[in-house]
Amino acid sequence: MNFPIQAITLDLDDTLWPFAPIGARIDQVLHDWMLQHSPATAAMFPQAAMRELRERAYVDNPHLHHDLSALRRLTLQQALQESGADPALLEPAYEAFYAARNQVEYYPDALDALQRIAARVPVAALSNGNADLERIGVAHLFAFQLGAREHGAAKPVASIFHAACERLGVAPAHVLHVGDHVEMDVAGAMSAGLRGCWINREAARWNHPSLQPDLQFDTLTGLADWLDANPAASATRSA
């Protein structure tokens, strides 16, 4: 399939790096931090209990589903409050979380592929998560980063895709959104008028009832190779 692409929007978690190891590291780092700074909190909320508290905060606060940072702060605030800890520990605890959250381990292909893709077309990060590309060290490869928190709504709502296209200065039909999630990434983007590329690392079955991805690869390298093999498809707007 060949079609003109002037820019790319790219999901982050489970597209550039797996999130599961990050989540496990966060749980351990926060527990260790609490053991040192608030032992009563660590005793009342070991890792499993802290996860349950976080899940409950998510269920009880649907208005914050687009803002994972606010939900994390709320979870930490509740844990500190219920364990009788100093509320001033909230921001230091959040910083311990956020440092661990931004320690990523790329998929083996991802960083090289991202560099190749970014050399060909503008790439914008479009994520429901709260990764910080400056802290991670790859912000220079992106035109910008747009998160659900900053936008005020999360994928798959059309407005976040349209906001990214507007900032890129490219019509949705000429923007390719790339991600791992069938609904939030590919179907959401295509329903908003963008092209959709599914990065299917797990050999999963496509299960959307009416849409099919424009492109599908099992690694990000597949997309980089496709762009190299179809130079007309990724011609810049000035070409």
CSV table of C-alpha atoms in Angstrom, one decimal:
chain,number,residue,atom,x,y,z
A,1,MET,CA,0.0,0.0,0.0
A,2,ASN,CA,1.3,3.4,-0.9
A,3,PHE,CA,-0.1,6.8,0.1
A,4,PRO,CA,1.4,10.2,0.9
A,5,ILE,CA,2.5,10.7,4.4
A,6,GLN,CA,3.7,14.2,5.5
A,7,ALA,CA,4.0,13.6,9.3
A,8,ILE,CA,3.7,10.8,11.9
A,9,THR,CA,2.1,10.8,15.3
A,10,LEU,CA,3.6,8.1,17.5
A,11,ASP,CA,2.4,6.3,20.6
A,12,LEU,CA,5.0,5.7,23.3
A,13,ASP,CA,4.2,3.0,25.9
A,14,ASP,CA,4.2,-0.5,24.4
A,15,THR,CA,5.3,1.0,21.0
A,16,LEU,CA,8.8,2.3,21.7
A,17,TRP,CA,9.3,0.5,25.0
A,18,PRO,CA,7.3,-2.1,27.0
A,19,PHE,CA,5.4,-0.7,29.9
A,20,ALA,CA,5.2,-3.8,32.1
A,21,PRO,CA,8.8,-3.6,33.3
A,22,ILE,CA,8.4,0.1,34.1
A,23,GLY,CA,5.3,-0.6,36.1
A,24,ALA,CA,7.1,-3.3,38.1
A,25,ARG,CA,10.0,-1.0,38.7
A,26,ILE,CA,7.7,1.8,39.9
A,27,ASP,CA,6.0,-0.5,42.4
A,28,GLN,CA,9.4,-1.6,43.9
A,29,VAL,CA,10.9,1.9,43.9
A,30,LEU,CA,7.9,3.4,45.6
A,31,HIS,CA,7.8,0.6,48.2
A,32,ASP,CA,11.5,1.1,48.9
A,33,TRP,CA,11.0,4.9,49.2
A,34,MET,CA,8.2,4.5,51.6
A,35,LEU,CA,10.2,2.0,53.7
A,36,GLN,CA,12.9,4.7,54.1
A,37,HIS,CA,10.7,7.8,54.4
A,38,SER,CA,7.4,6.6,55.8
A,39,PRO,CA,7.6,3.1,57.2
A,40,ALA,CA,4.0,3.2,58.4
A,41,THR,CA,2.8,3.8,54.8
A,42,ALA,CA,5.0,0.9,53.6
A,43,ALA,CA,3.5,-1.4,56.2
A,44,MET,CA,-0.1,-0.4,55.5
A,45,PHE,CA,0.3,-0.4,51.8
A,46,PRO,CA,2.8,-3.0,50.5
A,47,GLN,CA,3.0,-3.3,46.7
A,48,ALA,CA,-0.2,-5.3,46.2
A,49,ALA,CA,-2.2,-3.0,48.5
A,50,MET,CA,-0.8,0.1,46.8
A,51,ARG,CA,-1.9,-1.3,43.4
A,52,GLU,CA,-5.4,-1.9,44.8
A,53,LEU,CA,-5.5,1.7,46.0
A,54,ARG,CA,-4.4,3.0,42.6
A,55,GLU,CA,-7.0,0.8,40.9
A,56,ARG,CA,-9.7,2.1,43.2
A,57,ALA,CA,-8.7,5.7,42.6
A,58,TYR,CA,-9.0,5.1,38.8
A,59,VAL,CA,-12.5,3.6,39.2
A,60,ASP,CA,-13.7,6.4,41.6
A,61,ASN,CA,-12.3,9.3,39.5
A,62,PRO,CA,-13.4,8.8,35.8
A,63,HIS,CA,-12.9,12.6,35.3
A,64,LEU,CA,-9.2,12.0,35.8
A,65,HIS,CA,-8.8,9.1,33.4
A,66,HIS,CA,-6.9,11.4,31.0
A,67,ASP,CA,-4.5,12.5,33.7
A,68,LEU,CA,-2.5,9.6,35.0
A,69,SER,CA,-0.2,12.0,37.0
A,70,ALA,CA,-3.2,13.4,38.9
A,71,LEU,CA,-4.4,9.8,39.6
A,72,ARG,CA,-0.9,8.8,40.9
A,73,ARG,CA,-0.7,11.9,43.2
A,74,LEU,CA,-4.2,11.1,44.5
A,75,THR,CA,-3.2,7.5,45.2
A,76,LEU,CA,0.0,8.6,47.1
A,77,GLN,CA,-2.0,11.3,49.0
A,78,GLN,CA,-4.5,8.7,50.1
A,79,ALA,CA,-1.8,6.3,51.2
A,80,LEU,CA,0.0,8.9,53.2
A,81,GLN,CA,-3.2,10.2,54.8
A,82,GLU,CA,-4.6,6.8,55.7
A,83,SER,CA,-1.3,5.8,57.3
A,84,GLY,CA,-0.9,9.0,59.3
A,85,ALA,CA,2.2,10.2,57.4
A,86,ASP,CA,3.4,13.7,56.9
A,87,PRO,CA,1.5,15.1,53.8
A,88,ALA,CA,4.6,17.0,52.9
A,89,LEU,CA,6.0,13.7,51.6
A,90,LEU,CA,3.6,13.7,48.7
A,91,GLU,CA,5.7,15.6,46.2
A,92,PRO,CA,9.0,13.8,47.1
A,93,ALA,CA,7.1,10.5,46.8
A,94,TYR,CA,5.7,11.6,43.4
A,95,GLU,CA,9.2,12.5,42.2
A,96,ALA,CA,10.5,9.1,43.2
A,97,PHE,CA,7.7,7.6,41.1
A,98,TYR,CA,8.3,9.9,38.2
A,99,ALA,CA,12.0,9.2,38.0
A,100,ALA,CA,11.3,5.4,37.9
A,101,ARG,CA,8.5,6.0,35.3
A,102,ASN,CA,11.0,7.6,32.9
A,103,GLN,CA,13.6,4.8,33.1
A,104,VAL,CA,12.7,3.0,29.9
A,105,GLU,CA,14.2,0.0,28.1
A,106,TYR,CA,13.5,0.3,24.4
A,107,TYR,CA,12.4,-2.6,22.3
A,108,PRO,CA,15.6,-3.7,20.5
A,109,ASP,CA,14.6,-2.2,17.2
A,110,ALA,CA,12.8,0.9,18.4
A,111,LEU,CA,15.5,3.6,18.9
A,112,ASP,CA,17.3,3.0,15.6
A,113,ALA,CA,14.0,2.8,13.8
A,114,LEU,CA,12.8,6.0,15.4
A,115,GLN,CA,15.9,7.8,14.3
A,116,ARG,CA,15.4,6.6,10.7
A,117,ILE,CA,11.8,7.7,10.7
A,118,ALA,CA,12.4,11.1,12.3
A,119,ALA,CA,15.1,11.8,9.6
A,120,ARG,CA,12.4,11.3,6.9
A,121,VAL,CA,9.2,13.0,8.3
A,122,PRO,CA,8.3,15.1,11.4
A,123,VAL,CA,7.2,12.9,14.3
A,124,ALA,CA,5.0,14.0,17.2
A,125,ALA,CA,4.6,11.9,20.3
A,126,LEU,CA,0.9,11.3,21.1
A,127,SER,CA,0.3,9.4,24.3
A,128,ASN,CA,-2.2,8.8,27.0
A,129,GLY,CA,0.7,8.2,29.4
A,130,ASN,CA,2.9,10.6,31.3
A,131,ALA,CA,6.4,9.8,30.0
A,132,ASP,CA,8.7,12.8,29.7
A,133,LEU,CA,10.8,12.7,26.5
A,134,GLU,CA,13.2,15.3,27.8
A,135,ARG,CA,14.0,13.1,30.9
A,136,ILE,CA,14.2,10.0,28.7
A,137,GLY,CA,16.5,11.7,26.3
A,138,VAL,CA,14.8,11.5,22.9
A,139,ALA,CA,12.9,14.8,22.8
A,140,HIS,CA,15.2,15.9,20.0
A,141,LEU,CA,13.7,13.3,17.7
A,142,PHE,CA,10.2,14.7,18.0
A,143,ALA,CA,8.5,17.8,16.7
A,144,PHE,CA,6.6,18.0,20.0
A,145,GLN,CA,4.9,15.8,22.6
A,146,LEU,CA,1.2,16.0,23.2
A,147,GLY,CA,-0.2,14.1,26.1
A,148,ALA,CA,-3.8,13.4,27.2
A,149,ARG,CA,-3.2,15.4,30.3
A,150,GLU,CA,-2.2,18.5,28.4
A,151,HIS,CA,-5.0,18.1,25.9
A,152,GLY,CA,-7.7,17.4,28.4
A,153,ALA,CA,-8.9,14.2,26.8
A,154,ALA,CA,-7.4,10.8,26.0
A,155,LYS,CA,-7.1,8.7,22.9
A,156,PRO,CA,-9.2,7.5,21.1
A,157,VAL,CA,-11.2,10.8,21.1
A,158,ALA,CA,-10.8,12.5,17.8
A,159,SER,CA,-9.9,15.8,19.2
A,160,ILE,CA,-6.5,14.8,20.5
A,161,PHE,CA,-5.5,13.5,17.0
A,162,HIS,CA,-6.9,16.6,15.4
A,163,ALA,CA,-4.9,18.8,17.8
A,164,ALA,CA,-1.7,17.0,16.9
A,165,CYS,CA,-2.4,17.4,13.2
A,166,GLU,CA,-3.1,21.1,13.7
A,167,ARG,CA,0.2,21.6,15.5
A,168,LEU,CA,2.0,19.7,12.7
A,169,GLY,CA,0.3,21.9,10.1
A,170,VAL,CA,-0.7,18.8,8.2
A,171,ALA,CA,-4.2,17.6,7.2
A,172,PRO,CA,-5.3,14.4,9.0
A,173,ALA,CA,-5.4,12.4,5.7
A,174,HIS,CA,-1.6,13.0,5.4
A,175,VAL,CA,-0.7,12.0,9.0
A,176,LEU,CA,0.0,8.4,9.9
A,177,HIS,CA,-0.6,7.5,13.5
A,178,VAL,CA,1.5,4.6,14.7
A,179,GLY,CA,0.8,2.6,17.9
A,180,ASP,CA,0.2,-0.8,19.5
A,181,HIS,CA,-3.4,-0.5,20.6
A,182,VAL,CA,-6.2,-1.5,18.2
A,183,GLU,CA,-8.8,0.9,19.6
A,184,MET,CA,-7.0,3.7,21.2
A,185,ASP,CA,-4.3,4.0,18.6
A,186,VAL,CA,-5.2,2.6,15.2
A,187,ALA,CA,-9.0,2.6,15.1
A,188,GLY,CA,-9.1,5.9,17.0
A,189,ALA,CA,-6.8,7.6,14.5
A,190,MET,CA,-8.6,6.2,11.5
A,191,SER,CA,-12.0,7.3,12.8
A,192,ALA,CA,-10.5,10.8,13.2
A,193,GLY,CA,-9.4,10.8,9.5
A,194,LEU,CA,-5.8,9.9,9.9
A,195,ARG,CA,-4.0,6.9,8.5
A,196,GLY,CA,-3.3,4.1,10.9
A,197,CYS,CA,-0.3,1.8,11.4
A,198,TRP,CA,-0.5,-1.1,13.8
A,199,ILE,CA,2.7,-2.2,15.5
A,200,ASN,CA,1.8,-5.7,16.4
A,201,ARG,CA,4.8,-7.1,18.3
A,202,GLU,CA,2.8,-10.0,19.9
A,203,ALA,CA,1.3,-11.6,16.8
A,204,ALA,CA,-2.2,-10.6,18.0
A,205,ARG,CA,-5.3,-10.9,15.9
A,206,TRP,CA,-6.8,-7.7,14.6
A,207,ASN,CA,-10.3,-7.6,16.1
A,208,HIS,CA,-11.9,-4.3,15.0
A,209,PRO,CA,-15.3,-5.1,13.4
A,210,SER,CA,-15.2,-2.6,10.6
A,211,LEU,CA,-11.7,-1.0,10.2
A,212,GLN,CA,-8.5,-2.5,8.9
A,213,PRO,CA,-5.1,-0.8,9.5
A,214,ASP,CA,-3.5,0.9,6.6
A,215,LEU,CA,-0.2,-0.6,7.6
A,216,GLN,CA,0.8,-3.4,10.0
A,217,PHE,CA,4.3,-4.4,11.1
A,218,ASP,CA,5.7,-6.5,13.9
A,219,THR,CA,8.5,-4.0,14.7
A,220,LEU,CA,9.0,-0.3,14.2
A,221,THR,CA,11.8,-1.3,11.9
A,222,GLY,CA,9.1,-2.5,9.5
A,223,LEU,CA,7.7,1.0,9.2
A,224,ALA,CA,11.2,2.5,8.7
A,225,ASP,CA,11.8,0.0,6.0
A,226,TRP,CA,8.5,0.8,4.4
A,227,LEU,CA,9.3,4.5,4.4
A,228,ASP,CA,12.7,3.9,2.8
A,229,ALA,CA,11.1,1.7,0.1
A,230,ASN,CA,8.4,4.2,-0.7
A,231,PRO,CA,10.2,7.6,-0.8
A,232,ALA,CA,7.3,9.2,-2.7
A,233,ALA,CA,5.0,8.2,0.2
A,234,SER,CA,7.0,10.2,2.7
A,235,ALA,CA,7.9,13.2,0.6
A,236,THR,CA,8.0,16.4,2.6
A,237,ARG,CA,5.5,19.2,2.0
A,238,SER,CA,8.3,21.3,0.5
A,239,ALA,CA,9.3,18.6,-2.0
